[in-house]
Amino acid sequence: MNNSPVLDRKSFLVSMILIVLIVITAGGMAVYVLSDPSISQALSISLAAIMIQEAYQGEVDWQALVESGRNAMLDKLDRYSDYVPVRQFENLDEELTGAYGGIGVSIIYQEDGLLIMSVRENGPAAEVGLLPGDLVTAADSVSFAELTSDKAIGVLRGEEGSKVRVTVYRAVTDETFDVDITRRRIPLLHVPFAGYTADSVLYIRVLDFEAGATEDIAVALDSLLEGRAHPRGLILDLRGNPGGLFAEAYETADLFLDEGVFMVGTDGRSRWNDHKFYAQSDDITGGLPMAVIVDRGSASSAEIVAGSLQASARAFLVGDTTFGKGLVQGFVRFPDGDGLKLTISRYYFAGPIYLNDFDSTLNDIGHGLVPDYLFDVRRMNPFRRKLENSLLMSGFANRHQDEIVEASQGDTLGDFWVRRFRDYAMEQGFSYSSPLTESARELMVSALDEKSSAATEKMITSVIDKSLTADVNEFDNNKDYIKNRLREIAYERKYGTYRTYKDVLLETRPEINFASQLLVERD
């Protein structure tokens, strides 16, 4: 009893000392935290918002204010870092699940609607008779002429089991009709074709590395290798492959490497983003000679597959230098459903070999992978690019599908078809001016402005005339390309993707034949 006042006094003093220590510690931590420029600057933005709310005289559109500030901040990062609204996470879910709810078509956007380029075999669109070359102009009475590409695709897609009424224009018969389609869960098509070349070389075409790609590649390999005599090699075609999921990339590379071989590593600002990935099992092909075809459209995860196989000397690359995206993105989702996609690390191969230099995210295109065998087929020279963008070859081949297929049985089309297509293109208003023609015309404008001599103007006029003649002759200069493309499109519409690869693409694509010959020589 006599000691209780003393104990109370001591307890009080101890409590006061602890409180003082907590205040000092908290204050010190606050000073330390606020000394971080990023935190103090974020605080200044918050204080500015508070002052606007309390003192600004006019009306404030807070949604617009926040969006503009957010966009301005993200614009200072690389192109792959972005704000992701909740509606866009649905598209990301497709990447993660490897499927979407839709009608089963691949399309190209046009001003009047969505042009169907291919129809998934046994899919909802195929079952109701839609064909490549059809133009979807509306869905559920919503005109696509008034929508952006993303919004139009969003109208076609929806929950599995739901129905959509589409309006279709078929140019071949000049008819417009409506058809009801029940949406289904459509698996993403990672491997449209896997088969053998004429040289007994395995060939696998891979379109992307979204969820399920590795499994599809493994299944294709297992099917092709079962009960077949020893193949002479393997071609993995990654042309135009934009990438996909990081995990799918190193898991695909793992299929072709022996256990313990280094595949790819990542390093970032946070050590939690530093990883090294090694092959976990043996090469399922038993060391079959291997080539990977790449081009400037091969990016991201496609480069991870190609780079890891090249760096480990497992495969050689054929084609053109790849895109050069050596950055890895991660996702953060906020409670309201929106989120961020941020570049969190760089990946590298044995060496180490980086596609992007250190701290170069703002320079977001790296060096790209250089092929061991450069093979530039110049598929997209200016003339071909304009011809493809015009979609005239699709329109012509769709109109003359059966004639083209019959005329090309066992061989390529004759030159007659190039002349016939040229006449059709001209009737549709197609014209082509080469860079030389455009430069000569600009030179003539300058000569007239500067009142150059008659001799100078005559010389420039001569150059323009010769250049225009050369422009018209581009149809003949690209006749093999035009004939092969017409044949591809006609076969796609009549027989579907698989047979188009089997009967046309394997024999007409020079880069495939080149890679096949290299493997045969090594075998």
C-alpha positions in Angstrom: 0.0 0.0 0.0 2.7 2.4 1.0 4.6 1.9 -2.4 1.6 2.6 -4.7 2.2 6.4 -5.1 5.8 5.8 -6.0 4.8 3.1 -8.6 2.1 5.5 -10.0 4.7 8.2 -10.3 7.2 5.9 -12.1 4.5 4.6 -14.4 3.6 8.1 -15.3 7.2 9.1 -16.0 7.8 5.9 -18.1 4.6 6.6 -20.1 5.6 10.2 -20.8 9.1 9.2 -21.9 7.6 6.6 -24.3 5.2 9.2 -25.7 8.0 11.6 -26.3 10.1 8.9 -28.0 7.1 8.0 -30.2 6.6 11.6 -31.2 10.3 12.1 -32.0 10.4 8.8 -33.9 7.3 9.6 -35.9 8.5 13.1 -36.6 11.8 11.8 -37.7 10.1 9.3 -40.0 7.9 12.0 -41.4 10.9 14.2 -42.2 12.6 11.2 -43.8 9.6 10.2 -45.8 8.9 13.8 -47.0 12.6 14.1 -48.0 11.8 11.6 -50.8 11.2 13.9 -53.8 8.5 11.6 -55.2 6.5 11.6 -52.0 6.8 15.3 -51.3 5.8 16.1 -54.9 2.8 13.9 -54.6 1.9 15.7 -51.5 2.2 19.1 -53.3 -0.3 17.8 -56.0 -2.7 16.8 -53.2 -2.4 20.2 -51.6 -3.0 21.9 -54.9 -6.2 19.9 -55.4 -7.3 20.9 -51.9 -6.6 24.6 -52.6 -8.5 24.4 -55.9 -11.5 22.8 -54.1 -11.5 25.5 -51.4 -10.6 28.7 -53.2 -11.1 28.4 -57.0 -13.9 30.7 -58.0 -15.1 28.9 -61.1 -16.7 25.5 -61.7 -14.3 22.6 -61.7 -14.7 19.4 -63.8 -12.8 17.1 -61.4 -13.0 14.1 -63.7 -11.4 16.0 -66.6 -8.9 17.6 -64.3 -7.8 14.3 -62.8 -7.7 12.6 -66.2 -5.5 15.3 -67.7 -3.1 15.2 -64.8 -3.0 11.4 -64.9 -2.4 11.3 -68.6 0.3 14.0 -68.4 2.2 12.0 -65.8 2.0 8.7 -67.7 3.1 10.5 -70.9 6.5 10.9 -69.3 6.9 7.2 -69.1 7.5 4.7 -71.9 4.7 3.8 -74.4 4.0 0.5 -72.7 3.1 2.1 -69.3 -0.5 3.3 -69.2 -3.6 3.8 -67.2 -6.1 0.9 -67.7 -9.8 1.6 -67.2 -11.9 -1.2 -65.8 -13.4 -1.9 -69.3 -10.0 -2.6 -70.8 -9.2 -5.1 -68.1 -11.7 -7.4 -69.9 -9.3 -7.5 -72.8 -6.5 -8.3 -70.5 -8.6 -11.1 -69.0 -8.7 -12.6 -72.5 -4.9 -12.7 -72.6 -4.8 -14.4 -69.2 -7.5 -16.9 -70.0 -6.7 -17.5 -73.7 -10.3 -17.2 -74.8 -13.0 -14.6 -75.5 -16.8 -14.5 -75.9 -17.5 -13.8 -79.5 -18.5 -15.1 -83.0 -15.2 -16.5 -84.2 -13.9 -14.1 -86.9 -10.7 -12.1 -87.5 -11.4 -8.7 -89.0 -9.8 -5.6 -90.4 -11.5 -2.2 -89.7 -12.9 -0.2 -92.7 -14.8 3.0 -92.8 -18.1 1.2 -93.5 -17.6 -1.7 -91.1 -15.5 -4.7 -90.2 -14.1 -6.8 -93.1 -13.9 -10.5 -92.3 -10.4 -11.8 -93.1 -10.9 -15.3 -91.8 -13.6 -17.4 -90.1 -12.9 -19.8 -87.3 -13.7 -23.3 -88.5 -16.7 -24.8 -86.6 -17.2 -21.4 -84.9 -20.5 -19.5 -84.5 -19.9 -17.3 -87.6 -19.0 -20.3 -89.8 -22.1 -22.2 -88.7 -24.4 -19.4 -90.0 -22.5 -19.2 -93.3 -20.3 -16.0 -92.9 -17.3 -16.0 -95.2 -14.0 -14.2 -95.6 -14.6 -11.0 -97.6 -18.0 -10.3 -96.0 -18.4 -6.9 -94.5 -20.1 -6.6 -91.1 -21.8 -3.2 -91.2 -23.8 -3.3 -88.0 -24.6 -5.3 -84.9 -27.9 -5.1 -82.9 -28.9 -2.1 -85.1 -25.6 -0.2 -84.1 -23.9 1.0 -87.3 -20.2 0.4 -87.4 -19.7 3.3 -89.7 -20.1 5.6 -86.7 -17.8 3.6 -84.3 -14.1 3.3 -83.7 -12.5 -0.1 -84.3 -12.3 -1.0 -80.6 -15.9 -0.1 -80.0 -17.2 -2.0 -83.0 -15.3 -5.1 -81.9 -16.7 -4.6 -78.4 -20.3 -4.8 -79.8 -19.5 -8.1 -81.5 -18.1 -9.6 -78.4 -20.1 -10.5 -75.3 -21.0 -13.1 -72.8 -21.1 -16.7 -73.9 -24.6 -17.8 -74.8 -25.8 -14.3 -75.6 -27.1 -13.5 -79.1 -26.2 -10.7 -81.5 -27.9 -9.8 -84.8 -25.3 -8.7 -87.4 -25.9 -7.0 -90.7 -23.6 -8.3 -93.5 -22.8 -7.0 -97.0 -21.5 -9.7 -99.4 -19.8 -8.0 -102.3 -19.7 -11.2 -104.5 -23.5 -11.3 -104.8 -24.1 -7.6 -104.0 -26.5 -8.5 -101.2 -27.1 -7.3 -97.7 -28.7 -9.6 -95.1 -29.2 -10.0 -91.3 -28.2 -13.1 -89.4 -28.6 -14.0 -85.7 -25.4 -15.5 -84.1 -25.1 -17.0 -80.6 -21.8 -16.0 -79.0 -19.6 -18.8 -77.7 -16.3 -19.0 -75.8 -13.7 -18.8 -78.6 -10.2 -20.1 -77.7 -7.5 -17.8 -79.0 -5.9 -19.4 -82.1 -2.2 -19.6 -81.3 -1.2 -22.2 -83.8 -3.2 -22.0 -87.1 -1.0 -24.6 -88.8 1.5 -27.3 -88.0 2.7 -29.7 -90.6 5.6 -30.9 -92.8 7.3 -29.1 -95.7 8.2 -30.9 -98.9 11.7 -31.5 -97.4 10.2 -33.4 -94.4 10.9 -30.5 -92.1 8.5 -29.8 -89.2 6.8 -26.4 -89.6 4.8 -24.7 -86.8 3.2 -21.2 -87.2 2.7 -19.3 -83.9 0.6 -16.2 -83.9 1.0 -15.0 -80.3 2.0 -16.1 -76.8 -1.2 -15.5 -74.9 -2.4 -18.0 -72.4 -2.4 -21.6 -73.8 0.2 -21.0 -76.5 2.8 -23.4 -75.0 0.3 -26.2 -74.6 -0.9 -25.8 -78.2 2.7 -25.9 -79.5 3.5 -29.0 -77.4 0.3 -30.8 -78.6 1.2 -29.9 -82.3 4.7 -31.3 -81.8 3.5 -34.5 -80.2 1.0 -35.1 -83.0 3.5 -34.5 -85.7 6.3 -36.6 -84.2 4.1 -39.6 -83.3 4.5 -42.4 -85.8 6.6 -40.4 -88.2 10.0 -41.2 -89.6 12.8 -39.0 -88.4 12.1 -35.4 -89.4 15.0 -33.4 -90.9 14.5 -30.3 -88.7 12.0 -28.0 -87.1 10.9 -24.5 -88.1 9.2 -22.2 -85.6 7.6 -19.3 -87.5 7.3 -16.2 -85.3 6.9 -13.6 -88.1 4.5 -10.8 -87.0 4.1 -12.4 -83.6 3.5 -9.4 -81.2 4.2 -11.4 -78.1 2.0 -12.0 -75.1 2.6 -13.4 -71.6 6.1 -13.6 -70.2 5.4 -17.0 -68.7 4.2 -18.5 -72.0 7.5 -17.3 -73.6 9.9 -19.0 -71.3 7.7 -22.1 -71.0 7.8 -22.4 -74.8 11.6 -22.0 -74.9 11.7 -24.7 -72.2 10.2 -27.2 -74.6 13.3 -27.2 -76.8 16.1 -26.9 -74.2 17.7 -29.5 -71.9 17.4 -29.2 -68.1 19.5 -26.5 -66.5 20.1 -24.4 -69.6 19.7 -20.7 -68.8 16.8 -19.2 -70.8 16.1 -15.6 -69.8 16.5 -13.3 -66.8 14.9 -10.1 -65.7 16.1 -7.2 -63.6 14.3 -4.1 -62.4 14.3 -1.3 -59.8 12.9 -3.6 -57.2 14.8 -6.8 -56.4 11.5 -8.6 -56.4 11.5 -8.2 -60.1 14.9 -9.9 -60.5 14.5 -13.5 -61.7 16.5 -16.1 -63.6 14.8 -18.9 -65.6 16.4 -22.2 -66.4 15.0 -25.1 -68.4 13.2 -27.6 -66.2 13.1 -30.6 -68.5 14.8 -32.1 -71.5 14.2 -31.1 -75.1 11.1 -32.8 -76.3 12.4 -33.0 -79.9 15.6 -34.8 -78.9 17.9 -32.1 -80.3 16.2 -31.8 -83.7 18.0 -29.1 -85.8 15.9 -26.0 -85.4 15.3 -22.6 -87.2 13.2 -19.7 -86.0 11.8 -17.3 -88.6 11.5 -13.7 -87.4 10.9 -10.2 -88.8 10.4 -6.7 -87.6 7.0 -7.6 -86.3 8.4 -10.3 -83.9 8.3 -8.6 -80.5 8.2 -9.0 -76.8 7.6 -12.6 -75.8 8.3 -13.7 -79.4 11.8 -12.2 -78.9 12.2 -14.0 -75.6 11.6 -17.3 -77.3 13.8 -16.5 -80.3 16.5 -14.9 -78.2 16.8 -17.7 -75.6 17.1 -20.3 -78.3 19.6 -18.3 -80.3 21.8 -17.3 -77.2 21.9 -21.0 -76.1 22.9 -22.1 -79.6 19.8 -24.3 -79.8 18.4 -22.7 -82.9 19.5 -20.2 -85.6 17.4 -17.2 -86.6 16.2 -16.6 -90.2 14.6 -13.4 -91.6 14.9 -9.8 -90.5 16.0 -8.0 -87.3 13.2 -8.2 -84.6 11.2 -5.3 -83.2 13.4 -4.7 -80.1 11.1 -4.7 -77.0 13.2 -5.9 -74.1 10.9 -4.6 -71.4 8.5 -6.4 -69.1 5.2 -5.0 -67.9 3.3 -5.6 -64.6 -0.3 -4.7 -63.6 -1.6 -3.0 -60.5 -5.4 -2.8 -60.0 -7.1 -0.2 -57.8 -10.2 -0.9 -55.6 -12.5 0.9 -58.1 -11.5 -1.5 -60.9 -9.1 0.7 -62.8 -5.4 0.2 -62.7 -1.9 0.7 -64.1 0.2 -1.1 -66.6 3.8 -0.3 -65.8 7.2 -1.3 -67.2 8.9 -3.0 -64.2 12.0 -4.7 -65.6 14.2 -5.5 -68.6 14.8 -9.1 -69.7 18.2 -10.4 -70.9 19.7 -13.5 -72.4 23.0 -15.4 -71.7 25.9 -13.1 -72.1 24.2 -11.1 -70.7 22.5 -9.7 -73.8 19.9 -6.9 -73.4 17.6 -5.6 -76.1 17.1 -2.3 -74.2 20.0 -0.3 -72.7 20.1 0.4 -69.0 17.6 3.0 -67.8 16.3 3.5 -71.3 12.6 3.0 -70.9 11.9 6.3 -72.5 13.8 5.0 -75.5 11.4 2.1 -75.6 12.6 0.4 -78.8 15.8 -1.5 -78.3 18.3 -3.1 -80.6 16.3 -6.1 -81.7 17.7 -9.6 -82.4 19.9 -9.9 -85.5 19.2 -13.1 -87.5 22.0 -15.5 -88.2 20.7 -15.6 -91.8 19.3 -12.4 -93.1 16.5 -13.0 -95.6 14.6 -9.9 -96.6 11.8 -10.8 -99.0 10.8 -7.2 -99.2 7.2 -8.2 -98.9 6.1 -4.7 -97.9 7.7 -2.3 -100.4 5.7 0.9 -100.8 3.7 -0.5 -103.8 2.8 -3.7 -102.0 2.0 -1.8 -98.8 -0.5 0.5 -100.6 -2.0 -2.4 -102.5 -2.5 -4.4 -99.2 -4.0 -1.3 -97.5 -6.5 -0.8 -100.4 -7.9 -4.3 -99.7 -8.4 -4.6 -103.5 -6.8 -8.1 -103.7 -9.3 -9.4 -101.1 -12.2 -7.9 -103.1 -11.0 -9.3 -106.4 -10.0 -12.8 -105.0 -13.4 -13.1 -103.2 -15.3 -12.3 -106.4 -13.3 -14.8 -108.5 -12.6 -17.4 -105.8 -13.5 -20.6 -107.7 -11.8 -19.5 -110.9 -8.6 -18.7 -109.1 -8.6 -22.0 -107.2 -9.2 -24.0 -110.3 -6.6 -22.0 -112.3 -3.9 -22.6 -109.7 -4.4 -26.3 -109.1 -0.9 -27.8 -108.9 0.8 -24.6 -110.0 0.8 -20.9 -109.6 -1.6 -18.5 -111.5 -0.7 -17.3 -115.0 0.2 -13.7 -115.8 -3.2 -13.3 -117.2 -4.5 -12.9 -113.7 -2.1 -10.1 -112.9 -3.4 -8.1 -116.0 -7.0 -8.8 -115.0 -6.4 -7.7 -111.5 -4.6 -4.5 -112.7 -7.6 -3.6 -114.8 -9.9 -4.2 -111.8 -7.7 -2.1 -109.5 -7.7 0.8 -112.0 -11.4 0.6 -112.4 -11.7 1.0 -108.6 -9.6 4.1 -108.7 -6.3 2.7 -107.5 -3.2 4.8 -108.3 0.3 4.6 -107.1 3.0 7.2 -106.9 6.5 6.1 -105.9 8.7 8.1 -103.6 10.7 9.1 -106.7 7.6 10.4 -108.4 6.6 12.4 -105.4 10.1 13.9 -105.0 10.2 14.8 -108.7 6.8 16.6 -108.4 8.0 18.5 -105.4 11.1 19.5 -107.3 9.0 20.8 -110.1 7.0 22.9 -107.8 10.2 24.4 -106.4 11.5 25.0 -109.9 8.3 26.8 -110.9 8.4 28.9 -107.7 12.0 29.9 -108.4 11.4 30.5 -112.1 14.1 28.0 -113.1 15.2 27.7 -116.7 13.1 26.0 -119.4 15.9 23.3 -119.7 15.6 22.5 -116.0 11.8 22.2 -116.1 12.1 20.0 -119.2 14.6 17.7 -117.4 12.3 17.4 -114.4 9.3 16.7 -116.6 11.3 13.9 -118.2 12.1 12.4 -114.8 8.4 12.6 -113.8 7.3 10.9 -117.1 9.8 8.0 -116.6 8.9 7.6 -113.0 5.1 7.5 -113.7 5.8 4.8 -116.3 7.8 2.8 -113.8 4.9 3.2 -111.3 2.5 1.6 -113.7 4.9 -1.2 -114.3 4.9 -2.1 -110.6 2.1 -4.5 -111.3 4.4 -6.5 -113.5 7.4 -6.1 -111.2 5.4 -7.6 -108.3 3.5 -10.1 -110.4 4.6 -13.2 -108.4 3.6 -11.5 -105.2 0.2 -10.6 -106.5 -0.5 -14.1 -107.9 0.5 -15.7 -104.6 -1.6 -13.3 -102.6 -4.7 -13.8 -104.8 -4.3 -17.6 -104.5 -3.9 -17.3 -100.7 -7.0 -15.3 -100.3 -9.1 -17.5 -102.6 -8.0 -20.7 -100.8 -8.6 -19.1 -97.4 -12.2 -18.2 -98.3 -12.9 -21.6 -99.9 -11.1 -24.0 -97.7 -10.0 -22.3 -94.5 -6.7 -21.5 -92.8 -5.2 -25.0 -92.5 -5.5 -26.0 -96.1 -4.2 -22.6 -97.2 -1.0 -23.2 -95.3 -0.8 -26.7 -96.5 -1.5 -26.2 -100.2 -0.3 -22.7 -100.8 1.8 -21.0 -98.1 4.4 -23.7 -97.5 5.3 -23.8 -101.2 5.1 -20.1 -102.0 6.7 -18.4 -99.1 10.5 -18.1 -99.9 11.6 -17.5 -96.3 10.0 -20.9 -95.3 11.7 -22.7 -98.2 15.0 -21.0 -97.3 14.9 -22.0 -93.7 13.9 -25.5 -94.7 16.9 -25.8 -97.1 19.3 -24.7 -94.3 17.9 -27.4 -92.0 18.2 -30.1 -94.7 21.9 -29.1 -95.2 22.6 -29.4 -91.5 20.7 -32.7 -91.2 
